[in-house]
mmCIF file of C-alpha atoms in Angstrom:
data_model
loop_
_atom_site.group_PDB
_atom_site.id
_atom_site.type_symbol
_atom_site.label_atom_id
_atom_site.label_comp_id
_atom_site.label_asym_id
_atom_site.label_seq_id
_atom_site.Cartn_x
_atom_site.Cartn_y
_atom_site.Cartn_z
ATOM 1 C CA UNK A 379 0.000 0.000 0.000
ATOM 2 C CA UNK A 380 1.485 3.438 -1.212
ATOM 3 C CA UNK A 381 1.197 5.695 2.183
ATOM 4 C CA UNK A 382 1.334 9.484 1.372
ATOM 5 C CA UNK A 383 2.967 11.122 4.510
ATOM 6 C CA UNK A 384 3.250 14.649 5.670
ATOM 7 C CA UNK A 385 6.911 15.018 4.208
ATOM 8 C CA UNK A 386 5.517 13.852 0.810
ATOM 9 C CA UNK A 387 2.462 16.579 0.901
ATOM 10 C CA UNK A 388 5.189 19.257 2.054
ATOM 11 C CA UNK A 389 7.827 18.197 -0.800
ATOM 12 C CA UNK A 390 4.906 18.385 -3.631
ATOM 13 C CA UNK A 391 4.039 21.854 -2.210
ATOM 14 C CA UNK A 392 7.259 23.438 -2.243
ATOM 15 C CA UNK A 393 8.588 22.263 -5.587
ATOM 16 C CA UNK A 394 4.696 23.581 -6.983
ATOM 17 C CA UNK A 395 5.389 26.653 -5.219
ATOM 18 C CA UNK A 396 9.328 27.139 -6.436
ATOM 19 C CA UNK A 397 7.971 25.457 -9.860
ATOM 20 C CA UNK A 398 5.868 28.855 -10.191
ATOM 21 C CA UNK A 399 7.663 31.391 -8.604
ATOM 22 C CA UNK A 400 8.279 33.164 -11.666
ATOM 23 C CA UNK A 401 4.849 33.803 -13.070
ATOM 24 C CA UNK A 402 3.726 35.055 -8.711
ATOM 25 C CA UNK A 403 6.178 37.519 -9.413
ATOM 26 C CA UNK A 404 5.097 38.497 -12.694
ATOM 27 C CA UNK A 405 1.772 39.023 -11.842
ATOM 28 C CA UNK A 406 2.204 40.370 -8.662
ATOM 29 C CA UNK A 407 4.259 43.049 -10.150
ATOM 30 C CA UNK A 408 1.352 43.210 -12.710
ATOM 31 C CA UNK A 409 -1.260 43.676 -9.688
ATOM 32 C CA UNK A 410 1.367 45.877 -7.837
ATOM 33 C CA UNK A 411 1.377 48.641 -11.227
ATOM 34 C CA UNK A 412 -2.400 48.185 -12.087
ATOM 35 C CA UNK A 413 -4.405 47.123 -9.596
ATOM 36 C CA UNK A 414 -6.466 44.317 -9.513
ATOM 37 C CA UNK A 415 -6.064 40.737 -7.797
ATOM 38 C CA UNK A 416 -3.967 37.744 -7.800
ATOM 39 C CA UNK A 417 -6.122 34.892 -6.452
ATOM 40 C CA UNK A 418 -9.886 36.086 -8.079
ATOM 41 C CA UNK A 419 -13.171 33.950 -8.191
ATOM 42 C CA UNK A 420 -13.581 32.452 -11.695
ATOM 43 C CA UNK A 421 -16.603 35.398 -12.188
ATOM 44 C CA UNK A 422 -13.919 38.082 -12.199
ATOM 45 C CA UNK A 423 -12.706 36.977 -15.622
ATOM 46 C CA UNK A 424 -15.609 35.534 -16.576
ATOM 47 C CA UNK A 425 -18.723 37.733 -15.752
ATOM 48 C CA UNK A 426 -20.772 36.538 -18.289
ATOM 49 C CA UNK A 427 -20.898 33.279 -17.715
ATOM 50 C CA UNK A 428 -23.553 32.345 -15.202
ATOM 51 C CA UNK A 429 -21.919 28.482 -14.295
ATOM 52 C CA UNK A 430 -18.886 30.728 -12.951
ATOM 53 C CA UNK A 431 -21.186 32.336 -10.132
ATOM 54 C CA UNK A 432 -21.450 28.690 -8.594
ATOM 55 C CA UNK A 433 -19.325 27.268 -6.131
ATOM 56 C CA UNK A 434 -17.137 30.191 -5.860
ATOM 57 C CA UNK A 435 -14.717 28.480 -3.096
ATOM 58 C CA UNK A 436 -13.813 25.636 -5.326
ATOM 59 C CA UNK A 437 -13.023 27.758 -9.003
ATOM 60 C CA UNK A 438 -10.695 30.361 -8.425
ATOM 61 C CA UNK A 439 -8.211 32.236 -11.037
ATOM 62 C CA UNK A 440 -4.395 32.629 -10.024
ATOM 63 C CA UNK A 441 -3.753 35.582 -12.497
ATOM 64 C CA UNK A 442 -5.416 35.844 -16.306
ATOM 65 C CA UNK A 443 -3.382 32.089 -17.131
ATOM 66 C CA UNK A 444 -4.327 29.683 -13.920
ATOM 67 C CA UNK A 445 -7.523 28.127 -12.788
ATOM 68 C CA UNK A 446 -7.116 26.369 -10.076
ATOM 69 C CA UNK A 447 -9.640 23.908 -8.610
ATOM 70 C CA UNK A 448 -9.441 23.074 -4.749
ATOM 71 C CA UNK A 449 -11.490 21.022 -2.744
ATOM 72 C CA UNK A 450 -13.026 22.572 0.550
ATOM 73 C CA UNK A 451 -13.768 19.649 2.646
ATOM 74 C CA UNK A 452 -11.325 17.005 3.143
ATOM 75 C CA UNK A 453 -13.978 14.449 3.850
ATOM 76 C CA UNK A 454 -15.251 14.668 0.181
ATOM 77 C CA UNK A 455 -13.547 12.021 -2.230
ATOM 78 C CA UNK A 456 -15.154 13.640 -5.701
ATOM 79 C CA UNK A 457 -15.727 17.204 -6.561
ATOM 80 C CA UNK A 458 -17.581 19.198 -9.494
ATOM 81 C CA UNK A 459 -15.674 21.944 -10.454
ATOM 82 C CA UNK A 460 -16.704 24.206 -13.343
ATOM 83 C CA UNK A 461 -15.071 25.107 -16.513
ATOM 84 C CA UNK A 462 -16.151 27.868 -18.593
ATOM 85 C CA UNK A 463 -16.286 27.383 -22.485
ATOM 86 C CA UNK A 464 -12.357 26.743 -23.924
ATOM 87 C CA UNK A 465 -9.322 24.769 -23.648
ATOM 88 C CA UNK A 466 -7.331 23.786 -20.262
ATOM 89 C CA UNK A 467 -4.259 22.346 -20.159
ATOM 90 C CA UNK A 468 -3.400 20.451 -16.593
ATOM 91 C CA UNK A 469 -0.047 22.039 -15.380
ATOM 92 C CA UNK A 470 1.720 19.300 -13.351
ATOM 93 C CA UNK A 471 0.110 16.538 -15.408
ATOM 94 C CA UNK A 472 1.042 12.825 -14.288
ATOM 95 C CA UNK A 473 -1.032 11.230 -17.403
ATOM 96 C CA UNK A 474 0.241 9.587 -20.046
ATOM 97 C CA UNK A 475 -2.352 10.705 -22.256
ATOM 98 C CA UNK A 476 -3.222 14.047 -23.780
ATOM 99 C CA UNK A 477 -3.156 16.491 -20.572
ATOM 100 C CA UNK A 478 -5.825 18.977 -22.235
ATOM 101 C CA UNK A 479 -9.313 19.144 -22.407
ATOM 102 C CA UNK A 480 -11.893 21.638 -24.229
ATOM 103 C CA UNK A 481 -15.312 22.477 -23.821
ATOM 104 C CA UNK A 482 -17.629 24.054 -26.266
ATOM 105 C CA UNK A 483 -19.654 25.318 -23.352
ATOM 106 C CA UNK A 484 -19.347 25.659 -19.632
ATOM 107 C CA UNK A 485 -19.449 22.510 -18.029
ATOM 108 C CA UNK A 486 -19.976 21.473 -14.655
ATOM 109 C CA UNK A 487 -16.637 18.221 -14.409
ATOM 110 C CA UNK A 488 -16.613 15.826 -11.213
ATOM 111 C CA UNK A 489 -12.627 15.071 -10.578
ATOM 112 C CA UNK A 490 -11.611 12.971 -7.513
ATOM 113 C CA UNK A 491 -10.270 14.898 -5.019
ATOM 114 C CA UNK A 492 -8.973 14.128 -1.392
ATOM 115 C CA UNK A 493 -7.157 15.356 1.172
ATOM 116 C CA UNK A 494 -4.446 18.259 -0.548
ATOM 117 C CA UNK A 495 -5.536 17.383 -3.395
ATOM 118 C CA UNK A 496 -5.607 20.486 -6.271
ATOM 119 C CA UNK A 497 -6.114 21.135 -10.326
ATOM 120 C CA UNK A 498 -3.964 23.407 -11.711
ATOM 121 C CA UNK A 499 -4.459 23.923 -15.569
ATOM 122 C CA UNK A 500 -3.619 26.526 -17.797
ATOM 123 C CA UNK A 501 -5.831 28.568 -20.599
ATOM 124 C CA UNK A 502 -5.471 28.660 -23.906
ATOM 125 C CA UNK A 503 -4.069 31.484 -25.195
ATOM 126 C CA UNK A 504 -1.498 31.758 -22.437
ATOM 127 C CA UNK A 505 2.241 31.346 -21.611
ATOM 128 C CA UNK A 506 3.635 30.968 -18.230
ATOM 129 C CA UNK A 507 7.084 30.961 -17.220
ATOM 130 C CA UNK A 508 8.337 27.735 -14.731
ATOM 131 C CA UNK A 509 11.268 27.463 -12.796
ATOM 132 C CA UNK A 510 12.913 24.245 -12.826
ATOM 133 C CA UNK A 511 12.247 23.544 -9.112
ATOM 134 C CA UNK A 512 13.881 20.097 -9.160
ATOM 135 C CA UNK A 513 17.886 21.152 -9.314
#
């Protein structure tokens, strides 16, 4: 039986964090100049789309490039999370198969999700600079 320990949840955190440290800084300069918000509710760059309103706690934007899905309870073993209309691409994908997905519409998507468990994917139309978090 694989056992997930603290150290293990505490490893994958840090090299997500380091793996991304470049595109926080980018957009918090962004934020910094401009204005705005880092971590946003999926309605702030999507106000038209009514499915975006829902479950506000569980779709939330990192920046114009990141939606990021999170689980609330860590009881639940499933999820829906909602994706508005276009393409995602899952950022630290383990697959072996094609790591993007597109909708023609906004779609309500169950995922499995436990304890520290997170989506990370990335829009289309969008380029993010990673720092190789591993050397």
């Amino acid at each position: 039986m694989n056992t997930i320990t603290y150290n293990d949840i505490i490893k994958q955190a840090m090299y997500t964090k380091l793996s991304l440290i470049r595109y926080y800084y980018t957009q918090m300069s962004i934020v910094q100049r401009e204005g705005g918000a880092f971590y946003k509710p999926l309605f702030f760059e999507y106000p038209n789309d009514d499915g975006a309103y829902t479950n506000q706690e569980l779709n939330i934007m990192a920046g114009p490039a990141l939606k990021l899905g999170i689980q609330s309870t860590s009881l639940a073993t499933s999820t829906e999370f909602y994706y508005p209309a276009g393409r995602y691409c899952s950022v630290f994908c383990k697959m072996e198969t094609d790591c993007c997905v597109s909708y023609a519409t906004g779609q309500q998507v169950t995922k499995r999700t436990l304890a520290f468990d997170f989506y990370l994917d990335l829009m289309a139309g969008h380029l993010i600079p990673m720092q190789n978090a591993t050397a």
